[in-house]
Coordinates of C-alpha atoms in Angstrom, one line a residue:
M1135 CA 10.3 -4.8 5.1
A1136 CA 11.4 -3.7 8.5
D1137 CA 10.9 -5.9 11.5
T1138 CA 8.1 -3.5 12.6
L1139 CA 6.2 -1.6 10.1
D1140 CA 5.7 2.1 10.1
S1141 CA 3.7 3.2 13.2
R1142 CA 4.1 6.9 13.2
P1143 CA 1.1 8.8 14.3
H1144 CA -0.9 10.6 11.7
A1145 CA -2.4 14.0 12.2
F1146 CA -6.2 14.3 12.1
S1147 CA -8.5 17.3 12.5
I1148 CA -11.4 16.8 14.8
K1149 CA -14.5 15.4 13.2
L1150 CA -18.0 14.9 14.4
W1151 CA -18.6 11.9 12.0
P1152 CA -18.6 8.9 12.2
P1153 CA -20.0 8.3 15.7
S1154 CA -18.3 5.8 17.8
L1155 CA -19.7 2.3 18.4
P1156 CA -20.8 3.0 21.9
T1157 CA -22.5 6.1 20.6
R1158 CA -24.5 4.2 18.1
K1159 CA -25.4 1.5 20.7
A1160 CA -26.7 4.2 23.0
L1161 CA -28.8 5.6 20.2
I1162 CA -30.4 2.1 19.5
E1163 CA -31.4 1.9 23.2
R1164 CA -32.9 5.5 23.1
I1165 CA -34.9 4.5 19.9
T1166 CA -36.1 1.3 21.6
N1167 CA -37.3 3.2 24.6
N1168 CA -39.2 5.7 22.2
L1169 CA -40.9 2.7 20.4
S1170 CA -41.8 0.8 23.7
L1171 CA -42.2 3.0 26.6
K1172 CA -45.0 5.6 27.5
T1173 CA -44.7 8.9 25.3
I1174 CA -47.0 11.4 23.8
F1175 CA -46.6 9.4 20.4
T1176 CA -47.1 5.9 21.9
D1177 CA -50.1 7.2 23.7
K1178 CA -51.5 8.3 20.3
Y1179 CA -50.4 5.5 18.0
G1180 CA -49.6 2.7 20.3
S1181 CA -46.4 1.1 21.5
L1182 CA -44.3 -1.9 20.4
T1183 CA -43.2 -4.8 22.6
K1184 CA -39.6 -4.7 23.9
D1185 CA -38.5 -7.3 21.2
Q1186 CA -40.4 -5.6 18.4
A1187 CA -38.9 -2.1 19.5
M1188 CA -35.2 -3.6 19.6
E1189 CA -35.5 -5.2 16.2
N1190 CA -36.8 -2.1 14.6
A1191 CA -34.5 0.2 16.5
K1192 CA -31.5 -1.7 15.0
R1193 CA -32.9 -1.3 11.6
I1194 CA -33.7 2.4 12.0
E1195 CA -30.3 3.3 13.2
D1196 CA -28.5 1.2 10.6
F1197 CA -30.5 2.8 7.7
A1198 CA -30.0 6.4 9.4
F1199 CA -26.4 5.8 9.6
S1200 CA -25.9 4.8 6.1
T1201 CA -28.0 7.6 4.9
A1202 CA -25.8 10.1 7.0
N1203 CA -22.5 8.5 5.9
Q1204 CA -23.4 9.0 2.2
Q1205 CA -23.9 12.7 3.1
F1206 CA -20.4 12.8 4.8
E1207 CA -18.7 11.2 1.8
R1208 CA -20.1 14.0 -0.4
E1209 CA -18.5 16.5 1.9
P1210 CA -15.1 14.9 2.9
D1211 CA -13.6 18.1 4.0
G1212 CA -16.3 19.1 6.3
D1213 CA -16.5 18.4 10.1
G1214 CA -19.3 15.9 9.8
G1215 CA -21.9 18.3 11.3
S1216 CA -24.3 17.9 8.5
A1217 CA -24.1 14.2 8.6
V1218 CA -25.0 14.2 12.4
Q1219 CA -28.0 16.4 11.8
L1220 CA -29.1 14.0 9.2
Y1221 CA -28.5 11.0 11.2
A1222 CA -30.7 12.4 13.9
K1223 CA -33.4 13.6 11.5
E1224 CA -33.7 10.2 9.7
C1225 CA -34.0 8.3 13.1
S1226 CA -36.8 10.7 14.4
K1227 CA -38.6 10.4 11.0
L1228 CA -38.5 6.5 11.0
I1229 CA -39.5 6.3 14.7
L1230 CA -42.7 8.2 14.0
E1231 CA -43.3 6.2 10.9
I1232 CA -43.0 2.8 12.7
L1233 CA -45.4 3.9 15.4
K1234 CA -48.0 5.1 12.8
K1235 CA -47.8 1.8 11.0
G1236 CA -47.5 -0.5 13.9
P1237 CA -45.0 -3.3 14.4
V1238 CA -44.1 -3.8 10.8
A1239 CA -40.6 -4.6 9.5
T1240 CA -38.6 -1.4 8.9
R1241 CA -37.0 -2.9 5.7
E1242 CA -40.5 -3.1 4.3
L1243 CA -41.2 0.6 5.6
I1244 CA -38.1 1.9 3.9
S1245 CA -38.8 0.3 0.7
E1246 CA -42.2 1.9 0.6
D1247 CA -40.6 5.3 1.0
S1248 CA -40.0 6.8 -2.5
S1249 CA -37.8 9.4 -1.0
A1250 CA -35.5 7.1 0.8
S1251 CA -31.9 7.0 -0.2
P1252 CA -30.7 3.8 -2.2
R1253 CA -28.8 1.2 -0.3
E1254 CA -25.3 2.1 0.4
S1255 CA -22.5 0.7 -1.9
F1256 CA -19.4 2.1 -0.2
F1257 CA -18.3 0.6 3.3
D1258 CA -15.5 2.7 4.8
I1259 CA -13.9 2.4 8.3
S1260 CA -11.0 4.7 7.6
K1261 CA -12.4 7.9 9.1
G1262 CA -11.5 9.1 12.6
Q1263 CA -8.4 8.1 14.7
R1264 CA -5.8 5.7 13.4
A1265 CA -6.1 2.5 15.6
F1266 CA -5.2 -1.2 15.9
I1267 CA -8.1 -3.7 15.1
E1268 CA -8.5 -6.9 16.9
A1269 CA -11.2 -9.6 16.6
D1270 CA -13.9 -8.1 18.8
E1271 CA -13.8 -4.8 17.3
A1272 CA -13.6 -6.2 13.8
D1273 CA -16.8 -8.3 14.5
E1274 CA -18.7 -5.1 15.3
L1275 CA -17.3 -3.0 12.5
L1276 CA -17.9 -5.5 9.8
K1277 CA -21.3 -6.4 10.7
P1278 CA -23.0 -4.5 7.7
L1279 CA -20.9 -6.6 5.3
K1280 CA -22.5 -9.7 6.8
K1281 CA -26.0 -8.7 6.1
P1282 CA -27.7 -10.8 3.3
G1283 CA -28.3 -8.9 0.2
N1284 CA -26.1 -6.0 1.0
A1285 CA -25.0 -3.8 -1.9
Y1286 CA -21.5 -2.9 -1.1
T1287 CA -19.1 -2.9 -4.1
K1288 CA -16.5 -0.6 -2.8
I1289 CA -14.8 -1.1 0.7
C1290 CA -11.9 0.8 2.4
F1291 CA -10.1 -0.6 5.3
S1292 CA -7.4 2.1 5.3
N1293 CA -6.2 3.7 8.6
R1294 CA -7.1 0.5 10.7
S1295 CA -4.3 -1.8 11.4
F1296 CA -5.4 -5.5 11.2
G1297 CA -4.2 -8.1 13.6
L1298 CA -4.3 -11.8 13.0
G1299 CA -7.6 -12.2 14.8
A1300 CA -9.2 -9.4 13.0
A1301 CA -8.0 -10.8 9.8
R1302 CA -9.3 -14.3 10.3
L1303 CA -12.7 -12.8 11.2
A1304 CA -12.6 -10.7 8.0
E1305 CA -11.6 -13.7 5.7
P1306 CA -14.8 -15.4 5.3
I1307 CA -16.9 -12.0 5.1
L1308 CA -14.6 -10.9 2.1
A1309 CA -14.8 -14.3 0.5
S1310 CA -18.5 -14.0 0.4
L1311 CA -18.5 -10.6 -1.4
K1312 CA -15.8 -11.1 -3.9
D1313 CA -18.2 -11.6 -6.6
Q1314 CA -19.7 -8.2 -6.0
L1315 CA -16.8 -6.1 -4.9
K1316 CA -15.4 -3.7 -7.5
E1317 CA -13.0 -1.5 -5.5
V1318 CA -10.9 -2.5 -2.4
D1319 CA -8.6 -0.1 -0.5
L1320 CA -6.2 -1.9 1.7
S1321 CA -3.8 1.0 2.1
D1322 CA -2.0 1.4 5.5
F1323 CA -3.9 -1.5 7.1
V1324 CA -1.0 -3.4 8.9
A1325 CA 0.8 -0.4 10.2
G1326 CA 2.8 -1.0 13.3
R1327 CA 2.4 -4.8 13.1
P1328 CA 5.6 -7.2 13.2
E1329 CA 6.7 -8.3 9.9
V1330 CA 5.6 -11.9 10.4
E1331 CA 2.2 -11.0 11.6
A1332 CA 1.7 -8.3 8.8
L1333 CA 2.7 -10.7 6.1
E1334 CA 0.3 -13.4 7.4
V1335 CA -2.5 -10.8 7.5
M1336 CA -1.7 -9.9 3.8
N1337 CA -1.9 -13.6 2.8
I1338 CA -5.2 -14.0 4.6
F1339 CA -6.7 -11.0 2.7
S1340 CA -5.1 -12.2 -0.5
D1341 CA -6.7 -15.5 -0.3
A1342 CA -10.0 -14.2 0.8
L1343 CA -10.2 -11.9 -2.3
Q1344 CA -8.6 -14.2 -4.7
G1345 CA -10.7 -14.5 -8.0
S1346 CA -12.5 -11.4 -7.4
I1347 CA -13.6 -9.0 -10.1
L1348 CA -11.9 -6.0 -8.9
S1349 CA -11.5 -3.0 -11.1
S1350 CA -9.5 -1.0 -8.5
L1351 CA -7.0 -2.2 -5.8
N1352 CA -5.0 0.1 -3.4
L1353 CA -2.2 -1.4 -1.5
S1354 CA -0.3 1.9 -0.7
E1355 CA 1.4 2.8 2.6
N1356 CA 2.1 -0.7 3.7
A1357 CA 5.9 -1.1 3.4
L1358 CA 5.5 -4.1 1.3
G1359 CA 8.9 -4.7 -0.2
E1360 CA 9.1 -7.9 -2.2
K1361 CA 7.9 -10.1 0.6
G1362 CA 4.7 -8.0 0.9
V1363 CA 4.1 -8.0 -2.9
R1364 CA 4.4 -11.8 -3.1
A1365 CA 2.1 -11.9 0.0
F1366 CA -0.6 -10.7 -2.2
G1367 CA 0.5 -13.0 -5.2
A1368 CA -2.7 -15.0 -5.2
L1369 CA -4.8 -11.9 -5.5
L1370 CA -2.8 -10.2 -8.1
K1371 CA -2.4 -13.2 -10.3
S1372 CA -6.2 -13.6 -10.3
L1373 CA -7.2 -10.2 -11.3
S1374 CA -8.2 -10.2 -15.0
S1375 CA -10.2 -7.0 -15.1
L1376 CA -8.0 -4.5 -13.0
E1377 CA -8.3 -0.9 -14.0
E1378 CA -6.6 0.9 -11.2
L1379 CA -3.5 -0.1 -9.1
Y1380 CA -2.0 2.0 -6.4
L1381 CA 1.4 1.0 -4.9
M1382 CA 2.5 4.2 -3.2
N1383 CA 5.0 4.5 -0.5
D1384 CA 5.5 0.8 -0.4
G1385 CA 9.3 0.4 -0.2
I1386 CA 9.3 -1.1 -3.7
S1387 CA 12.9 -2.1 -4.4
K1388 CA 14.0 -3.6 -7.8
E1389 CA 13.2 -7.1 -6.6
A1390 CA 9.7 -6.0 -5.5
A1391 CA 9.2 -4.2 -8.8
Q1392 CA 10.2 -7.4 -10.7
A1393 CA 7.6 -9.3 -8.5
V1394 CA 4.9 -6.7 -9.5
S1395 CA 5.7 -7.3 -13.2
E1396 CA 5.6 -11.0 -12.8
L1397 CA 2.4 -11.3 -10.6
I1398 CA 0.2 -9.0 -12.7
P1399 CA -0.4 -11.1 -15.9
S1400 CA -3.3 -9.1 -17.2
T1401 CA -2.8 -5.4 -17.6
D1402 CA -5.1 -5.1 -20.9
N1403 CA -7.7 -2.9 -18.9
L1404 CA -5.2 -1.0 -16.6
R1405 CA -6.1 2.7 -16.9
V1406 CA -4.5 4.0 -13.7
L1407 CA -0.9 3.0 -12.2
H1408 CA 0.5 5.0 -9.3
F1409 CA 4.0 4.1 -8.2
H1410 CA 5.0 7.1 -6.1
N1411 CA 7.8 7.3 -3.5
N1412 CA 9.6 4.0 -3.6
M1413 CA 13.2 3.0 -3.9
T1414 CA 12.8 1.3 -7.4
G1415 CA 15.9 2.6 -9.1
D1416 CA 17.0 1.8 -12.7
E1417 CA 16.6 -1.9 -12.5
G1418 CA 13.2 -1.7 -10.9
A1419 CA 12.1 0.8 -13.6
L1420 CA 13.0 -1.7 -16.2
A1421 CA 10.4 -4.0 -14.6
I1422 CA 7.8 -1.4 -14.3
A1423 CA 8.4 -0.3 -17.9
E1424 CA 7.3 -3.9 -18.8
V1425 CA 4.1 -3.3 -17.0
V1426 CA 3.6 0.0 -18.8
K1427 CA 4.4 -1.5 -22.2
R1428 CA 1.6 -4.2 -21.5
S1429 CA -1.0 -1.6 -20.6
P1430 CA -2.2 0.0 -23.9
L1431 CA -5.2 1.7 -22.2
L1432 CA -3.0 3.4 -19.5
E1433 CA -4.1 7.1 -18.9
N1434 CA -2.8 8.1 -15.6
F1435 CA 0.7 7.1 -14.7
R1436 CA 2.8 8.3 -11.8
C1437 CA 6.2 7.2 -11.2
S1438 CA 7.5 10.0 -9.0
S1439 CA 10.2 10.0 -6.3
T1440 CA 11.3 6.5 -7.2
R1441 CA 15.2 7.0 -7.7
V1442 CA 15.1 6.3 -11.3
G1443 CA 18.2 7.4 -13.4
S1444 CA 18.9 7.8 -17.0
E1445 CA 18.6 4.1 -17.9
G1446 CA 15.4 3.6 -16.2
G1447 CA 14.2 6.9 -17.6
I1448 CA 14.8 5.8 -21.2
A1449 CA 13.2 2.6 -20.5
L1450 CA 9.9 4.1 -19.1
S1451 CA 10.0 6.6 -22.0
E1452 CA 10.1 4.0 -24.7
A1453 CA 7.4 2.0 -22.8
L1454 CA 5.1 5.0 -22.8
E1455 CA 5.0 5.2 -26.5
H1456 CA 2.6 2.3 -26.4
C1457 CA 0.2 4.2 -24.2
T1458 CA -1.7 6.5 -26.7
H1459 CA -4.5 7.2 -24.3
M1460 CA -2.4 9.0 -21.6
E1461 CA -4.0 12.0 -19.9
K1462 CA -2.0 12.5 -16.7
L1463 CA 1.8 11.8 -16.6
D1464 CA 3.9 12.4 -13.3
L1465 CA 7.6 11.5 -13.3
R1466 CA 8.7 14.2 -10.9
D1467 CA 11.7 13.9 -8.6
N1468 CA 13.8 11.3 -10.3
M1469 CA 17.4 11.5 -11.8
F1470 CA 16.6 11.2 -15.6
G1471 CA 19.1 13.7 -16.9
T1472 CA 19.4 15.1 -20.4
E1473 CA 19.5 11.8 -22.3
A1474 CA 16.3 10.5 -20.7
G1475 CA 14.6 13.9 -21.2
V1476 CA 15.3 13.8 -25.0
S1477 CA 14.1 10.1 -25.1
L1478 CA 11.0 11.2 -23.3
S1479 CA 10.3 13.9 -25.7
K1480 CA 9.8 11.2 -28.4
T1481 CA 6.8 9.8 -26.8
F1482 CA 4.6 12.9 -27.0
S1483 CA 3.8 12.5 -30.8
S1484 CA 1.9 9.4 -29.5
F1485 CA -0.2 11.4 -27.2
K1486 CA -3.5 13.1 -28.2
H1487 CA -5.2 13.5 -24.8
L1488 CA -2.5 14.5 -22.4
T1489 CA -3.8 17.3 -20.2
E1490 CA -1.3 17.1 -17.2
L1491 CA 2.3 16.7 -17.3
Y1492 CA 4.6 16.8 -14.3
L1493 CA 8.4 16.7 -15.0
S1494 CA 10.0 18.8 -12.1
Y1495 CA 13.3 17.9 -10.6
L1496 CA 14.5 15.5 -13.4
N1497 CA 17.9 17.2 -14.2
L1498 CA 16.6 17.9 -17.7
E1499 CA 18.8 21.0 -18.3
D1500 CA 18.3 23.1 -21.4
E1501 CA 18.8 20.3 -23.9
G1502 CA 16.3 17.9 -22.3
A1503 CA 13.8 20.8 -21.7
I1504 CA 14.0 22.2 -25.2
A1505 CA 13.4 18.7 -26.7
I1506 CA 10.4 18.2 -24.6
V1507 CA 8.7 21.6 -25.2
N1508 CA 9.5 21.4 -28.9
A1509 CA 7.7 18.0 -29.1
L1510 CA 4.7 19.2 -26.9
K1511 CA 4.3 22.2 -29.2
E1512 CA 3.9 19.8 -32.2
S1513 CA 1.7 17.4 -30.4
A1514 CA -2.2 17.5 -30.4
S1515 CA -2.3 17.2 -26.5
P1516 CA -4.5 19.9 -24.8
I1517 CA -2.0 20.6 -22.1
E1518 CA -3.7 22.2 -19.1
V1519 CA -0.9 21.5 -16.5
L1520 CA 2.8 22.0 -17.2
E1521 CA 5.4 21.8 -14.5
M1522 CA 9.1 21.6 -15.1
A1523 CA 10.5 23.1 -11.9
G1524 CA 14.1 22.6 -10.6
N1525 CA 15.5 21.4 -13.9
D1526 CA 18.5 23.9 -14.3
I1527 CA 16.7 25.4 -17.3
T1528 CA 18.3 28.8 -18.5
V1529 CA 17.3 31.6 -20.8
E1530 CA 18.7 29.5 -23.6
A1531 CA 15.6 27.3 -23.4
A1532 CA 13.1 30.4 -22.9
S1533 CA 12.2 30.9 -26.5
A1534 CA 11.3 27.2 -27.0
I1535 CA 9.2 27.2 -23.9
A1536 CA 7.5 30.4 -24.9
A1537 CA 6.6 28.9 -28.3
C1538 CA 5.1 25.7 -26.6
V1539 CA 3.1 27.8 -24.1
A1540 CA 1.8 30.0 -26.8
A1541 CA 0.4 26.9 -28.7
K1542 CA -1.3 25.4 -25.7
Q1543 CA -4.5 27.6 -25.2
D1544 CA -6.0 25.3 -22.6
L1545 CA -3.1 26.0 -20.3
N1546 CA -4.3 26.4 -16.7
R1547 CA -1.1 26.1 -14.6
L1548 CA 2.5 26.8 -15.3
N1549 CA 5.3 25.9 -13.0
L1550 CA 8.9 26.8 -14.0
S1551 CA 10.1 27.5 -10.5
E1552 CA 13.7 26.9 -9.2
N1553 CA 15.3 27.5 -12.7
E1554 CA 17.5 30.2 -14.1
L1555 CA 15.4 31.9 -16.6
K1556 CA 16.1 35.4 -15.3
D1557 CA 14.3 38.6 -16.7
E1558 CA 15.0 37.8 -20.4
G1559 CA 13.3 34.4 -20.3
C1560 CA 10.6 35.6 -18.2
V1561 CA 9.5 38.2 -20.4
Q1562 CA 9.6 36.0 -23.4
I1563 CA 7.3 33.6 -21.7
A1564 CA 5.0 36.2 -20.4
K1565 CA 4.6 37.6 -23.9
S1566 CA 3.8 34.2 -25.2
M1567 CA 0.6 34.3 -23.1
E1568 CA -0.6 37.7 -23.8
E1569 CA -3.1 36.5 -26.6
D1570 CA -6.0 34.5 -25.4
H1571 CA -5.1 31.8 -22.8
S1572 CA -8.4 32.6 -21.1
K1573 CA -8.2 29.6 -18.7
L1574 CA -4.8 30.5 -17.1
Q1575 CA -5.0 30.4 -13.3
Y1576 CA -1.6 29.8 -11.7
I1577 CA 2.0 30.8 -12.6
D1578 CA 4.9 29.8 -10.5
M1579 CA 8.2 31.5 -11.5
S1580 CA 9.7 31.7 -8.2
T1581 CA 13.6 31.4 -7.5
N1582 CA 14.6 32.1 -11.1
Y1583 CA 16.9 35.2 -10.7
I1584 CA 14.0 37.6 -11.7
R1585 CA 14.6 41.2 -11.3
R1586 CA 12.1 44.2 -11.6
A1587 CA 11.6 43.8 -15.5
G1588 CA 10.6 40.2 -15.3
A1589 CA 8.3 40.5 -12.4
R1590 CA 6.6 43.5 -14.2
A1591 CA 6.1 41.6 -17.3
L1592 CA 4.4 38.8 -15.6
A1593 CA 2.3 41.1 -13.3
H1594 CA 0.9 43.0 -16.3
L1595 CA 0.1 39.7 -17.9
V1596 CA -1.8 38.0 -15.2
V1597 CA -4.0 41.0 -14.0
K1598 CA -5.6 40.9 -17.5
K1599 CA -6.7 37.3 -17.2
E1600 CA -10.3 37.0 -15.7
A1601 CA -9.8 33.5 -14.4
F1602 CA -6.3 34.1 -12.9
K1603 CA -5.8 33.1 -9.2
L1604 CA -2.2 33.3 -8.1
L1605 CA 1.2 34.5 -9.4
N1606 CA 4.3 33.2 -7.2
I1607 CA 7.5 35.1 -7.9
D1608 CA 8.9 34.8 -4.5
G1609 CA 12.7 33.9 -3.9
N1610 CA 13.8 36.2 -6.7
I1611 CA 15.9 39.5 -6.6
I1612 CA 13.3 42.1 -7.2
S1613 CA 14.3 45.5 -6.1
E1614 CA 12.3 47.4 -3.4
E1615 CA 11.2 49.8 -6.2
G1616 CA 10.1 46.8 -8.1
I1617 CA 8.1 45.5 -5.2
E1618 CA 6.3 49.0 -4.8
E1619 CA 5.5 48.8 -8.6
L1620 CA 4.1 45.3 -8.1
K1621 CA 1.9 46.4 -5.2
E1622 CA 0.6 49.2 -7.5
I1623 CA -0.2 46.7 -10.4
F1624 CA -2.1 44.5 -8.0
K1625 CA -3.7 47.2 -6.0
K1626 CA -7.2 46.2 -7.2
S1627 CA -6.5 42.5 -6.8
P1628 CA -3.8 41.9 -4.2
E1629 CA -4.9 38.2 -3.6
L1630 CA -3.6 37.3 -7.1
L1631 CA 0.1 37.9 -6.0
G1632 CA 1.8 35.4 -3.7
A1633 CA 3.8 36.2 -0.6
L1634 CA 7.3 37.8 -1.3
D1635 CA 8.9 36.9 2.0
E1636 CA 11.9 35.1 0.4
N1637 CA 12.5 37.8 -2.2
D1638 CA 16.2 39.4 -1.7
P1639 CA 16.3 42.9 -3.1
D1640 CA 20.1 42.9 -2.7
G1641 CA 20.7 39.5 -4.1
E1642 CA 23.0 38.8 -6.9
E1643 CA 22.7 36.2 -9.7
E1644 CA 24.8 33.0 -9.7
E1645 CA 27.1 34.4 -12.5
D1646 CA 28.4 37.0 -10.2
D1647 CA 29.4 34.4 -7.7
E1648 CA 31.1 32.3 -10.4
E1649 CA 33.2 35.5 -11.5
D1650 CA 34.2 36.1 -7.8
E1651 CA 35.4 32.4 -7.6
E1652 CA 37.4 32.9 -10.9
D1653 CA 39.1 36.0 -9.4
E1654 CA 40.1 34.1 -6.2
E1655 CA 41.6 31.3 -8.4
N1656 CA 43.6 33.9 -10.3
E1657 CA 44.8 35.3 -7.1
G1658 CA 46.0 32.1 -6.1
N1659 CA 48.3 31.8 -9.2
G1660 CA 49.8 35.3 -8.8
N1661 CA 48.0 37.0 -11.6
G1662 CA 45.0 38.3 -9.5
E1663 CA 46.5 41.7 -8.8
L1664 CA 47.8 42.1 -12.5
E1665 CA 44.2 41.2 -13.9
S1666 CA 42.6 43.7 -11.4
K1667 CA 44.8 46.5 -12.7
L1668 CA 44.4 45.7 -16.3
K1669 CA 40.7 45.9 -16.0
N1670 CA 40.9 49.5 -15.0
L1671 CA 43.7 50.5 -17.4
E1672 CA 43.1 53.5 -19.6
V1673 CA 45.0 53.7 -23.0
N1674 CA 46.2 57.1 -23.8
Q1675 CA 47.7 57.2 -27.5
E1676 CA 49.6 60.5 -26.4
D1677 CA 51.8 58.4 -24.2

């Protein structure tokens, strides 16, 4: 762990929700006035005293906020406008109901309203701008968690950097909830803090949640390293029913990976393990493989961008044979090589439910790729997503890939970009999908030395698929005539063809470059000119 944790700013789009604390306080004050001062409604129904109005205003605002926040969670990609409208609508409705009934408790009023939303179960402070949290603001932010009888089972403290004061204030609150919490997200919650402070904050949260009944724990984006993993040791050791664990972008070295394996004694219920973007290496992969081996129910495993080589890849492959419930497997961007690829292929006979397989950038080459697709073809797995980009796969593996693809009628997405399949391989694979494959939506064959014939074969294939959405064949060597032909094929549905900005009509295949290099070498040893003349030599028997 560095002396100061990652404090790089995050980019956020402008959102209208959630409202700031000053905005919420101002609304409570307006509600209080509407309940206690002279208006057309208080003239008609009567007003409340100032104290009664203030008490009811807080409850009205809290309930309206919870209801609107649930709306926002259902539309996480929106700007929050609908949540704001619902927030105001709920406040107005409850103000009128309070005045009609007189100074009764809002909690009682809400319970009588059959149309009211159920009590919120998800407490989330991650929305909005990334910020440091100290004791005063934490006290205000965490107030809903202190209410007796609250129904929160899931909390998210991500995107807020807790200092020592804020952590100490949160400690008794979390301890009081640990028997009801099921999901805890502490990703990116100590960003920018000095190492000593960050580790102490982690210890505080770990102690507070120790012995909880969590099914999901997210500790990603915290630059944990071994020290950080061990700071959460008390919590990790106590989790007996954990189903999901996320440790992404945490600086997990081999020592940290060994600590993870040591500190999670119970993985019998583990279904999801995400371990993306760490510096684990082969030795660390051996430790993670032990966790995998002890997780018979694992169905979603991500170990991408973790610097794992052949030894670690083989260990992970052997461990995965125990995970017969696997549905989604992501091992992208490692250094497995051919041997580990062949070892991985042996696991697929154990899988009957695998739907998504991500094996891009693993240095598989033809041998590893052929072993994998042959095993997949024979497996019962209903593959929907198959990605094997950037693996130095050539036309030699095309027939095996085509046979595998032909057998997988549920295929939705195929990514074989950045290989060397050329026209011959591309045509074989396209033909394998002509029959059925009604669910096919995406094909990426970019950067594969494809010319006009290969592009044409893919184009004619996808325009016939009703569900199809996008073909990416950029970065190839399609002639200008070929481009015009593609435009004609996609004339009725141009949106199905991706951009061709990186296509090079005058480009040459890699083999041509290799021949030029050989010529240069021959010239260097004095044979270049002779070889050149012999190539053009015509034999005439009359001479």
